[in-house]
CSV table of C-alpha atoms (C1' of nucleotides) in Angstrom, one decimal:
chain,number,residue,atom,x,y,z
A,568,MET,CA,0.3,14.9,6.9
A,569,ASP,CA,4.1,15.1,6.7
A,570,PHE,CA,5.3,12.9,4.0
A,571,TYR,CA,9.0,13.1,4.8
A,572,LYS,CA,8.5,12.3,8.5
A,573,ARG,CA,6.4,9.3,7.7
A,574,MET,CA,9.1,8.2,5.3
A,575,GLU,CA,11.6,8.2,8.0
A,576,LEU,CA,9.6,5.9,10.2
A,577,VAL,CA,8.8,3.6,7.4
A,578,CYS,CA,12.3,3.4,6.1
A,579,GLN,CA,13.7,2.6,9.5
A,580,ARG,CA,11.4,-0.4,9.8
A,581,ILE,CA,12.8,-2.1,6.8
A,582,PRO,CA,14.5,-5.2,8.3
A,583,ARG,CA,18.2,-5.6,7.9
A,584,GLY,CA,18.8,-8.0,5.1
A,585,LYS,CA,15.6,-7.0,3.2
A,586,VAL,CA,14.9,-4.4,0.6
A,587,ALA,CA,11.7,-2.4,-0.2
A,588,SER,CA,10.6,-0.5,-3.4
A,589,TYR,CA,9.9,3.2,-3.7
A,590,GLY,CA,6.2,2.6,-4.4
A,591,GLN,CA,6.0,0.3,-1.4
A,592,ILE,CA,7.4,3.0,0.9
A,593,ALA,CA,5.0,5.6,-0.6
A,594,LEU,CA,2.0,3.2,0.0
A,595,LEU,CA,3.0,2.5,3.6
A,596,CYS,CA,3.2,6.3,4.1
A,597,GLY,CA,-0.4,6.5,3.0
A,598,MET,CA,0.6,8.3,-0.2
A,599,PRO,CA,0.0,6.0,-3.2
A,600,ARG,CA,1.6,7.0,-6.5
A,601,HIS,CA,4.3,9.0,-4.8
A,602,ALA,CA,7.1,6.7,-5.6
A,603,ARG,CA,9.1,9.4,-7.4
A,604,GLN,CA,8.9,11.7,-4.3
A,605,VAL,CA,10.4,8.9,-2.3
A,606,GLY,CA,13.4,8.9,-4.6
A,607,TYR,CA,13.6,12.6,-4.6
A,608,ALA,CA,13.6,12.7,-0.8
A,609,LEU,CA,16.3,10.1,-0.5
A,610,GLY,CA,18.5,11.9,-3.1
A,611,LYS,CA,18.2,15.2,-1.2
A,612,GLY,CA,18.9,13.5,2.1
A,613,LEU,CA,15.5,14.5,3.5
A,614,ALA,CA,13.5,11.9,5.4
A,615,GLY,CA,16.4,11.1,7.7
A,616,ALA,CA,16.9,7.7,6.0
A,617,GLU,CA,20.6,8.0,5.4
A,618,GLY,CA,21.4,4.8,7.3
A,619,VAL,CA,18.9,2.6,5.4
A,620,ALA,CA,18.7,4.3,2.0
A,621,HIS,CA,20.6,1.4,0.4
A,622,ARG,CA,17.6,-0.9,1.1
A,623,ILE,CA,15.4,1.0,-1.3
A,624,VAL,CA,15.3,-0.3,-4.9
A,625,ASN,CA,12.8,-0.1,-7.7
A,626,ALA,CA,9.8,-2.5,-8.1
A,627,ARG,CA,11.9,-4.9,-10.2
A,628,GLY,CA,14.7,-5.0,-7.7
A,629,ILE,CA,17.1,-2.9,-9.7
A,630,LEU,CA,19.5,-0.7,-7.8
A,631,SER,CA,18.6,2.4,-9.7
A,632,GLY,CA,20.0,4.7,-7.1
A,633,ALA,CA,23.6,3.4,-7.6
A,634,ALA,CA,24.6,6.7,-9.2
A,635,ALA,CA,23.5,8.7,-6.2
A,636,PHE,CA,25.9,7.0,-3.8
A,637,GLU,CA,29.4,8.1,-3.3
A,638,SER,CA,30.9,5.3,-5.3
A,639,PRO,CA,28.8,3.4,-8.0
A,640,ASP,CA,28.9,0.1,-6.1
A,641,LEU,CA,28.5,1.4,-2.6
A,642,GLN,CA,24.8,0.4,-2.4
A,643,LYS,CA,25.7,-3.1,-3.7
A,644,ARG,CA,28.4,-3.5,-1.0
A,645,LEU,CA,26.2,-2.3,1.8
A,646,LEU,CA,23.5,-4.8,0.8
A,647,GLU,CA,26.0,-7.7,0.5
A,648,GLN,CA,27.2,-6.7,3.9
A,649,GLU,CA,23.7,-7.7,5.1
A,650,ASN,CA,23.9,-11.0,3.2
A,651,VAL,CA,21.6,-9.7,0.4
A,652,VAL,CA,22.5,-11.4,-2.9
A,653,VAL,CA,23.0,-8.8,-5.7
A,654,GLU,CA,23.5,-10.0,-9.3
A,655,TRP,CA,24.5,-8.3,-12.5
A,656,THR,CA,22.0,-8.1,-15.3
A,657,LYS,CA,21.9,-6.1,-18.5
A,658,ASP,CA,19.8,-3.5,-16.6
A,659,GLY,CA,22.3,-3.2,-13.8
A,660,TRP,CA,22.7,-4.6,-10.3
A,661,ARG,CA,19.6,-6.4,-9.2
A,662,VAL,CA,18.1,-8.1,-6.1
A,663,ASP,CA,15.7,-11.0,-6.2
A,664,MET,CA,12.5,-9.4,-4.7
A,665,ARG,CA,10.8,-12.7,-4.1
A,666,GLN,CA,13.7,-13.7,-1.8
A,667,PHE,CA,14.8,-10.4,-0.3
A,668,GLY,CA,11.8,-8.2,-0.7
A,669,TRP,CA,10.2,-6.8,2.5
A,670,HIS,CA,6.8,-8.5,2.4
A,671,ASN,CA,5.1,-6.5,5.1
A,672,THR,CA,1.9,-7.6,6.6
A,673,MET,CA,-1.4,-5.7,6.9
A,674,GLU,CA,-0.8,-5.6,10.6
A,675,GLU,CA,2.5,-3.7,10.0
A,676,ALA,CA,0.7,-1.2,7.8
A,677,GLU,CA,-2.0,-0.6,10.3
A,678,GLU,CA,0.5,-0.2,13.1
A,679,LEU,CA,2.3,2.4,11.1
A,680,TYR,CA,-0.8,4.3,10.3
A,681,ALA,CA,-1.8,4.3,14.0
A,682,LEU,CA,1.6,5.6,14.8
A,683,PHE,CA,1.2,8.5,12.3
A,684,GLN,CA,-2.0,9.5,14.0
A,685,ILE,CA,-0.5,9.5,17.4
A,686,LEU,CA,2.5,11.6,16.3
A,687,GLY,CA,0.2,13.8,14.3
A,688,ILE,CA,2.2,13.5,11.1
B,1415,DG,C1',1.1,30.1,-13.6
B,1416,DC,C1',3.9,27.1,-16.9
B,1417,DA,C1',7.0,23.8,-18.5
B,1418,DC,C1',10.3,20.5,-17.4
B,1419,DT,C1',12.6,17.0,-14.4
B,1420,DG,C1',13.2,12.5,-12.2
B,1421,DA,C1',16.8,7.0,-6.9
B,1422,DC,C1',9.3,5.4,-10.2
B,1423,DG,C1',5.0,2.0,-11.4
B,1424,DC,C1',2.0,-0.6,-14.0
B,1425,DG,C1',-0.9,-2.7,-17.6
B,1426,DG,C1',-0.8,-4.7,-22.1
B,1427,DG,C1',1.2,-7.3,-25.7
C,1335,DT,C1',9.4,-12.9,-18.3
C,1336,DC,C1',10.6,-9.0,-20.8
C,1337,DC,C1',9.8,-4.6,-23.2
C,1338,DC,C1',7.4,-0.6,-24.1
C,1339,DG,C1',4.6,3.5,-23.4
C,1340,DC,C1',2.0,6.3,-20.7
C,1341,DG,C1',0.8,8.1,-16.2
C,1342,DC,C1',2.2,10.1,-12.0
C,1343,DC,C1',3.2,14.5,-8.9
C,1344,DA,C1',6.3,17.5,-5.7
C,1345,DG,C1',10.2,20.5,-6.8
C,1346,DT,C1',12.4,23.8,-9.4
C,1347,DG,C1',13.4,28.0,-12.1
DNA sequence: GCACTGACGCGGG
DNA sequence: TCCCGCGCCAGTG
């Protein structure tokens, strides 16, 4: 069971133009309640998710990781570049999860789990 | 081993 | 819907 390797596979499956939450990533990795470790891994540059890290937001759609990017609005710009609408709220930059959330299917989850088994991670 | 930290989540009101 | 408080757990020193 290698959490970070699983994270890499999961993160790279987030479709362009969609976002996923930390808890959702943890769940797909087969590690419920590990949302904070997902954030830790992204911040440390583990999990090889550099290219798609901007697609990870919290459960409410808030870009909580803005401070971890080189410039404060980099994550927002990367998302807008993928046609994701980001709006300002009193809590910070936010994405509408109903519209842009990655609503993965049971099939995708099972497919990932099978892949983990094959790769032995 | 212990205490503290943090890109978080959720249930209740 | 929003706000609040508590729960969570690998890393770190």
